[in-house]
């Protein structure tokens, strides 16, 4: 009497068309984003480019491709690092799905879908580590190329400097001092006009972003593999609390006017309650933790008024605290990693420190 209806698997041709189509659309959007970024602005994609013809059009497209191809190259290597490691471990996974976006960088990145359960701590570690390590091994030569091929200032034809720039993490500063000609280095506010350096700098930022040691981010998989489920899940609430404390530091102070508290206070209180509701075993404990963090932020703003955090991280905190979660699921096989994997894991922690900056955009 009962029949089971299942959606049939898409044909290989249709699957390939989806992946290739998304990649090509993302290539177009990141190329347009590269054109807009090298103009010194972060905005919607510049569709006025399509009104150009001949050499003027090619000059714009060429400048956009100098950003899009290296940036998507690092992104692609990162995702295929995950993909091939998953396949090596006989874990079914999809090819990368690229995510185009009509403004900013032109993309939200790319993801692969793991289609079956991962059964061991080692597999979580290997699959999580392979992506950022592969991307990092491409991002560093990309930056070295950018620093060793800086054009003379008098050959550049660029608009006025941008109103913001990307921060320079420790690794960026080291490569800059080691490989760049000081007489050709761009002013920090002119970094957007150097598409290869921009792509390399963003690659370090996204490497660090993926290596944040929380939840099911790549960094979470790595630290979970190193510490095991108990120690990791005891440590991650502390890391997440410190992350949110820094992000909201200076957002409110006791010297703010009543309008700020009237309109902004309830929104921020609701935000803290929302993300900490599930962090601790009981909702009441999470709410008390949220109140304690806000009180600590106010005390920090009073004692150190010149020290402020970065509210941009609050958006990422919402994704972690409410949607993906900050804890890591256990695996049936919890055997410890080999010594070689442990050394490689701690090396990735060092890479995270070298690539991370608390305020990536200045």
Short mmCIF file of C-alpha atoms in Angstrom, two decimals:
data_model
loop_
_atom_site.label_atom_id
_atom_site.label_comp_id
_atom_site.label_asym_id
_atom_site.label_seq_id
_atom_site.Cartn_x
_atom_site.Cartn_y
_atom_site.Cartn_z
CA UNK A 1 0.00 0.00 0.00
CA UNK A 2 2.90 2.29 0.57
CA UNK A 3 5.36 3.44 -2.02
CA UNK A 4 8.56 5.32 -1.38
CA UNK A 5 9.21 8.28 -3.64
CA UNK A 6 12.70 9.73 -3.75
CA UNK A 7 14.08 12.54 -5.81
CA UNK A 8 16.29 10.94 -8.46
CA UNK A 9 19.96 11.77 -8.52
CA UNK A 10 20.72 14.52 -11.07
CA UNK A 11 22.50 13.40 -14.17
CA UNK A 12 26.29 13.89 -14.38
CA UNK A 13 25.77 16.41 -17.16
CA UNK A 14 23.37 18.50 -15.13
CA UNK A 15 25.66 18.38 -12.09
CA UNK A 16 28.63 19.49 -14.18
CA UNK A 17 26.57 22.30 -15.71
CA UNK A 18 25.63 23.61 -12.25
CA UNK A 19 29.24 23.65 -11.01
CA UNK A 20 30.70 25.11 -14.21
CA UNK A 21 27.87 27.64 -14.52
CA UNK A 22 28.32 28.89 -10.95
CA UNK A 23 32.07 29.14 -11.50
CA UNK A 24 31.66 31.19 -14.69
CA UNK A 25 29.10 33.51 -13.09
CA UNK A 26 31.44 33.97 -10.11
CA UNK A 27 34.33 34.66 -12.47
CA UNK A 28 32.28 37.46 -14.05
CA UNK A 29 31.19 38.93 -10.70
CA UNK A 30 34.70 38.83 -9.21
CA UNK A 31 36.13 40.40 -12.36
CA UNK A 32 33.62 43.23 -12.08
CA UNK A 33 34.39 43.47 -8.37
CA UNK A 34 38.10 43.72 -9.19
CA UNK A 35 37.33 46.64 -11.51
CA UNK A 36 35.34 48.40 -8.78
CA UNK A 37 37.89 47.67 -6.06
CA UNK A 38 40.81 48.94 -8.12
CA UNK A 39 38.84 52.13 -8.64
CA UNK A 40 39.10 52.53 -4.86
CA UNK A 41 35.51 51.73 -3.90
CA UNK A 42 33.56 48.84 -2.40
CA UNK A 43 30.11 49.00 -3.91
CA UNK A 44 27.72 47.23 -6.25
CA UNK A 45 29.29 45.76 -9.36
CA UNK A 46 30.09 48.38 -12.04
CA UNK A 47 27.67 47.48 -14.84
CA UNK A 48 28.71 50.63 -16.71
CA UNK A 49 31.70 48.60 -17.91
CA UNK A 50 29.42 46.91 -20.46
CA UNK A 51 28.86 50.27 -22.16
CA UNK A 52 32.55 50.47 -23.07
CA UNK A 53 33.96 49.19 -26.34
CA UNK A 54 37.32 48.21 -27.76
CA UNK A 55 40.55 49.03 -25.91
CA UNK A 56 38.74 50.87 -23.10
CA UNK A 57 36.67 47.75 -22.31
CA UNK A 58 39.67 45.44 -22.50
CA UNK A 59 41.72 47.67 -20.18
CA UNK A 60 38.98 47.51 -17.53
CA UNK A 61 38.46 43.75 -17.91
CA UNK A 62 42.19 43.09 -17.79
CA UNK A 63 42.50 44.98 -14.52
CA UNK A 64 39.57 43.06 -13.08
CA UNK A 65 41.03 39.71 -14.16
CA UNK A 66 44.31 40.51 -12.42
CA UNK A 67 42.27 40.41 -9.22
CA UNK A 68 39.71 37.71 -10.06
CA UNK A 69 41.99 34.98 -11.39
CA UNK A 70 44.46 34.88 -8.47
CA UNK A 71 41.71 35.31 -5.87
CA UNK A 72 39.53 32.56 -7.35
CA UNK A 73 42.66 30.47 -7.85
CA UNK A 74 43.42 30.44 -4.12
CA UNK A 75 39.75 29.83 -3.35
CA UNK A 76 39.63 26.91 -5.80
CA UNK A 77 42.79 25.30 -4.46
CA UNK A 78 41.39 25.62 -0.93
CA UNK A 79 38.13 23.85 -1.80
CA UNK A 80 39.79 21.14 -3.87
CA UNK A 81 42.12 20.51 -0.94
CA UNK A 82 39.01 19.56 1.04
CA UNK A 83 37.54 17.65 -1.88
CA UNK A 84 40.51 15.44 -2.72
CA UNK A 85 41.24 14.71 0.94
CA UNK A 86 37.63 13.69 1.46
CA UNK A 87 37.75 11.42 -1.58
CA UNK A 88 41.06 9.95 -0.39
CA UNK A 89 39.36 9.07 2.89
CA UNK A 90 36.39 7.61 0.97
CA UNK A 91 34.03 10.28 2.23
CA UNK A 92 31.52 11.23 -0.46
CA UNK A 93 31.57 14.95 -1.23
CA UNK A 94 30.49 17.32 -3.96
CA UNK A 95 32.64 19.45 -6.19
CA UNK A 96 32.87 23.11 -5.10
CA UNK A 97 29.77 25.28 -5.37
CA UNK A 98 30.86 28.86 -6.08
CA UNK A 99 28.66 31.61 -4.62
CA UNK A 100 28.47 34.81 -6.70
CA UNK A 101 27.47 38.08 -5.07
CA UNK A 102 26.55 41.40 -6.75
CA UNK A 103 28.74 43.67 -4.63
CA UNK A 104 31.90 43.79 -2.52
CA UNK A 105 34.30 41.04 -3.57
CA UNK A 106 31.85 39.58 -6.07
CA UNK A 107 31.56 36.30 -4.18
CA UNK A 108 30.77 34.74 -0.83
CA UNK A 109 33.40 32.09 -1.51
CA UNK A 110 32.76 28.46 -2.30
CA UNK A 111 31.67 25.37 -0.41
CA UNK A 112 31.71 21.63 -0.86
CA UNK A 113 28.99 19.38 0.52
CA UNK A 114 30.03 16.36 2.57
CA UNK A 115 27.41 13.80 1.62
CA UNK A 116 27.94 11.26 4.38
CA UNK A 117 28.99 11.08 7.98
CA UNK A 118 32.66 11.40 8.95
CA UNK A 119 33.53 8.56 11.31
CA UNK A 120 36.90 9.40 12.82
CA UNK A 121 38.67 12.25 14.52
CA UNK A 122 41.55 11.79 12.09
CA UNK A 123 39.26 12.24 9.06
CA UNK A 124 37.77 15.43 10.53
CA UNK A 125 41.31 16.71 11.07
CA UNK A 126 42.63 15.74 7.63
CA UNK A 127 39.68 17.14 5.68
CA UNK A 128 39.58 20.34 7.75
CA UNK A 129 43.31 20.97 7.48
CA UNK A 130 43.75 20.24 3.77
CA UNK A 131 41.79 23.26 2.51
CA UNK A 132 43.51 26.12 4.37
CA UNK A 133 46.92 24.48 4.02
CA UNK A 134 46.52 24.15 0.23
CA UNK A 135 45.22 27.70 -0.10
CA UNK A 136 48.01 29.05 2.09
CA UNK A 137 50.65 27.33 -0.06
CA UNK A 138 49.28 29.22 -3.07
CA UNK A 139 48.62 32.54 -1.32
CA UNK A 140 52.24 32.98 -0.19
CA UNK A 141 53.78 32.65 -3.69
CA UNK A 142 51.02 34.92 -4.97
CA UNK A 143 52.03 37.65 -2.52
CA UNK A 144 55.71 37.13 -3.31
CA UNK A 145 54.91 37.60 -7.01
CA UNK A 146 52.96 40.75 -6.20
CA UNK A 147 55.82 42.21 -4.16
CA UNK A 148 58.48 41.35 -6.74
CA UNK A 149 56.48 42.79 -9.66
CA UNK A 150 55.47 46.17 -8.28
CA UNK A 151 55.27 48.78 -11.06
CA UNK A 152 57.07 52.11 -10.65
CA UNK A 153 54.81 54.80 -9.24
CA UNK A 154 55.19 56.99 -12.31
CA UNK A 155 53.76 54.24 -14.56
CA UNK A 156 50.49 53.90 -12.64
CA UNK A 157 47.34 55.61 -13.77
CA UNK A 158 45.02 55.22 -10.82
CA UNK A 159 42.20 57.19 -9.22
CA UNK A 160 42.43 58.87 -5.88
CA UNK A 161 43.25 56.84 -2.80
CA UNK A 162 40.50 54.80 -1.15
CA UNK A 163 38.96 55.71 2.18
CA UNK A 164 40.01 52.40 3.74
CA UNK A 165 42.56 49.67 3.34
CA UNK A 166 43.26 46.12 4.43
CA UNK A 167 45.27 45.52 7.57
CA UNK A 168 48.72 43.99 7.22
CA UNK A 169 49.05 40.77 9.26
CA UNK A 170 52.45 39.58 10.47
CA UNK A 171 53.07 37.34 7.45
CA UNK A 172 52.20 40.14 5.02
CA UNK A 173 54.64 42.47 6.76
CA UNK A 174 57.39 39.84 6.67
CA UNK A 175 56.96 39.15 2.95
CA UNK A 176 56.78 42.88 2.24
CA UNK A 177 60.09 43.57 4.01
CA UNK A 178 61.76 40.53 2.46
CA UNK A 179 60.74 40.79 -1.20
CA UNK A 180 59.42 44.28 -2.01
CA UNK A 181 61.38 47.22 -3.36
CA UNK A 182 60.74 49.97 -0.74
CA UNK A 183 60.72 52.65 -3.43
CA UNK A 184 57.80 50.96 -5.22
CA UNK A 185 55.65 50.00 -2.25
CA UNK A 186 52.15 51.48 -2.40
CA UNK A 187 50.82 53.75 0.26
CA UNK A 188 48.48 51.73 2.55
CA UNK A 189 45.46 53.62 1.22
CA UNK A 190 46.44 52.73 -2.35
CA UNK A 191 46.52 48.95 -1.84
CA UNK A 192 43.20 48.55 -3.67
CA UNK A 193 44.86 49.78 -6.84
CA UNK A 194 47.27 46.79 -6.84
CA UNK A 195 45.04 43.83 -7.79
CA UNK A 196 47.55 41.02 -7.21
CA UNK A 197 48.54 42.32 -3.78
CA UNK A 198 44.87 42.81 -3.00
CA UNK A 199 44.06 39.22 -3.99
CA UNK A 200 46.97 37.91 -1.93
CA UNK A 201 46.06 39.99 1.11
CA UNK A 202 42.44 38.83 0.96
CA UNK A 203 43.64 35.25 0.61
CA UNK A 204 45.51 35.55 3.92
CA UNK A 205 42.41 37.05 5.52
CA UNK A 206 40.15 34.21 4.36
CA UNK A 207 42.76 31.65 5.41
CA UNK A 208 42.68 33.12 8.92
CA UNK A 209 38.88 33.32 8.85
CA UNK A 210 38.61 29.62 8.05
CA UNK A 211 41.16 28.80 10.75
CA UNK A 212 39.19 30.43 13.57
CA UNK A 213 39.19 27.62 16.17
CA UNK A 214 35.45 27.36 16.67
CA UNK A 215 32.55 25.20 15.62
CA UNK A 216 32.85 23.32 12.36
CA UNK A 217 35.12 25.84 10.68
CA UNK A 218 38.37 24.36 9.40
CA UNK A 219 40.12 25.67 12.50
CA UNK A 220 37.51 23.99 14.65
CA UNK A 221 38.15 20.63 12.94
CA UNK A 222 41.90 21.07 13.45
CA UNK A 223 41.72 22.03 17.12
CA UNK A 224 39.16 19.30 17.77
CA UNK A 225 41.56 16.81 16.22
CA UNK A 226 44.41 18.07 18.39
CA UNK A 227 42.55 18.29 21.71
CA UNK A 228 39.75 15.75 21.43
CA UNK A 229 36.05 16.42 22.03
CA UNK A 230 36.09 17.04 25.78
CA UNK A 231 38.94 19.52 25.94
CA UNK A 232 37.84 21.25 22.74
CA UNK A 233 34.23 21.68 23.84
CA UNK A 234 35.38 23.00 27.22
CA UNK A 235 37.72 25.51 25.59
CA UNK A 236 35.49 26.79 22.78
CA UNK A 237 32.99 28.71 25.00
CA UNK A 238 35.93 30.64 26.44
CA UNK A 239 37.25 31.43 22.95
CA UNK A 240 33.82 32.47 21.71
CA UNK A 241 33.22 34.67 24.76
CA UNK A 242 36.55 36.44 24.22
CA UNK A 243 35.74 36.83 20.52
CA UNK A 244 32.41 38.54 21.20
CA UNK A 245 33.87 40.62 24.04
CA UNK A 246 36.48 42.05 21.67
CA UNK A 247 34.00 42.54 18.81
CA UNK A 248 31.63 44.68 20.88
CA UNK A 249 34.24 46.49 22.97
CA UNK A 250 33.61 50.24 22.80
CA UNK A 251 30.28 49.85 20.99
CA UNK A 252 28.53 51.28 24.08
CA UNK A 253 29.87 53.36 26.93
CA UNK A 254 28.44 55.01 30.03
CA UNK A 255 28.98 58.39 28.38
CA UNK A 256 26.69 57.68 25.41
CA UNK A 257 23.54 59.80 25.13
CA UNK A 258 20.11 58.41 25.98
CA UNK A 259 19.12 58.06 22.30
CA UNK A 260 21.97 55.59 21.77
CA UNK A 261 20.82 53.51 24.72
CA UNK A 262 17.13 53.78 23.83
CA UNK A 263 17.47 52.65 20.21
CA UNK A 264 20.67 50.64 20.21
CA UNK A 265 20.60 49.09 23.66
CA UNK A 266 17.63 46.72 23.18
CA UNK A 267 18.97 45.58 19.81
CA UNK A 268 22.39 44.74 21.24
CA UNK A 269 20.87 43.07 24.30
CA UNK A 270 18.72 40.94 21.99
CA UNK A 271 21.76 40.08 19.89
CA UNK A 272 23.77 38.89 22.91
CA UNK A 273 20.82 36.88 24.22
CA UNK A 274 20.31 35.29 20.80
CA UNK A 275 23.87 34.09 20.30
CA UNK A 276 24.51 32.95 23.89
CA UNK A 277 21.14 31.22 24.36
CA UNK A 278 22.60 27.83 23.40
CA UNK A 279 26.23 28.29 24.35
CA UNK A 280 25.85 26.98 27.92
CA UNK A 281 23.82 23.94 29.02
CA UNK A 282 20.93 26.04 30.35
CA UNK A 283 19.42 29.12 28.65
CA UNK A 284 19.49 31.02 31.95
CA UNK A 285 23.25 30.50 32.18
CA UNK A 286 23.65 31.78 28.63
CA UNK A 287 21.65 34.92 29.41
CA UNK A 288 23.72 35.56 32.53
CA UNK A 289 26.89 35.14 30.46
CA UNK A 290 25.56 37.62 27.88
CA UNK A 291 24.82 40.16 30.63
CA UNK A 292 28.26 39.64 32.11
CA UNK A 293 29.94 40.23 28.75
CA UNK A 294 28.05 43.49 28.23
CA UNK A 295 28.97 44.64 31.75
CA UNK A 296 32.62 43.76 31.09
CA UNK A 297 32.54 45.70 27.80
CA UNK A 298 31.15 48.76 29.58
CA UNK A 299 33.82 48.47 32.27
CA UNK A 300 36.52 48.12 29.62
CA UNK A 301 35.22 51.19 27.77
CA UNK A 302 35.30 53.17 31.04
CA UNK A 303 38.80 52.08 32.07
CA UNK A 304 40.38 52.15 28.58
CA UNK A 305 38.33 54.59 26.49
CA UNK A 306 40.79 54.53 23.60
CA UNK A 307 40.60 50.76 23.14
CA UNK A 308 37.83 49.62 20.78
CA UNK A 309 37.01 46.31 19.15
CA UNK A 310 35.68 45.57 15.70
CA UNK A 311 31.86 45.41 15.42
CA UNK A 312 32.19 43.72 12.03
CA UNK A 313 32.97 40.46 13.84
CA UNK A 314 29.52 40.56 15.46
CA UNK A 315 27.97 39.38 12.18
CA UNK A 316 30.31 36.41 12.12
CA UNK A 317 29.56 35.80 15.79
CA UNK A 318 25.85 35.59 14.93
CA UNK A 319 26.52 32.93 12.29
CA UNK A 320 28.60 30.90 14.73
CA UNK A 321 26.48 31.33 17.83
CA UNK A 322 23.05 30.91 16.29
CA UNK A 323 23.31 28.97 13.04
CA UNK A 324 26.40 26.74 12.75
CA UNK A 325 27.10 26.37 16.48
CA UNK A 326 30.40 26.70 18.29
CA UNK A 327 30.76 23.09 19.45
CA UNK A 328 32.08 20.15 17.45
CA UNK A 329 30.13 16.92 17.06
CA UNK A 330 31.84 13.75 18.32
CA UNK A 331 33.08 11.03 16.01
CA UNK A 332 32.61 7.29 16.58
CA UNK A 333 36.39 6.83 16.37
CA UNK A 334 38.09 9.19 18.84
CA UNK A 335 41.60 7.78 18.67
CA UNK A 336 44.34 10.41 19.10
CA UNK A 337 46.25 11.76 16.11
CA UNK A 338 49.70 10.57 15.15
CA UNK A 339 52.70 12.69 16.15
CA UNK A 340 53.16 13.92 12.58
CA UNK A 341 49.56 15.13 12.37
CA UNK A 342 49.86 16.82 15.75
CA UNK A 343 52.93 18.75 14.60
CA UNK A 344 51.14 19.74 11.39
CA UNK A 345 48.10 20.83 13.38
CA UNK A 346 50.12 23.10 15.67
CA UNK A 347 51.87 24.48 12.57
CA UNK A 348 48.41 25.50 11.30
CA UNK A 349 47.81 27.28 14.61
CA UNK A 350 51.00 29.27 13.97
CA UNK A 351 49.82 30.04 10.41
CA UNK A 352 46.54 31.31 11.87
CA UNK A 353 48.44 33.69 14.16
CA UNK A 354 50.58 34.93 11.26
CA UNK A 355 47.56 35.55 8.99
CA UNK A 356 45.03 36.87 11.51
CA UNK A 357 44.47 40.48 12.40
CA UNK A 358 41.79 41.67 14.84
CA UNK A 359 40.76 44.54 12.54
CA UNK A 360 41.15 43.31 8.94
CA UNK A 361 39.74 46.51 7.40
CA UNK A 362 41.03 49.89 8.46
#
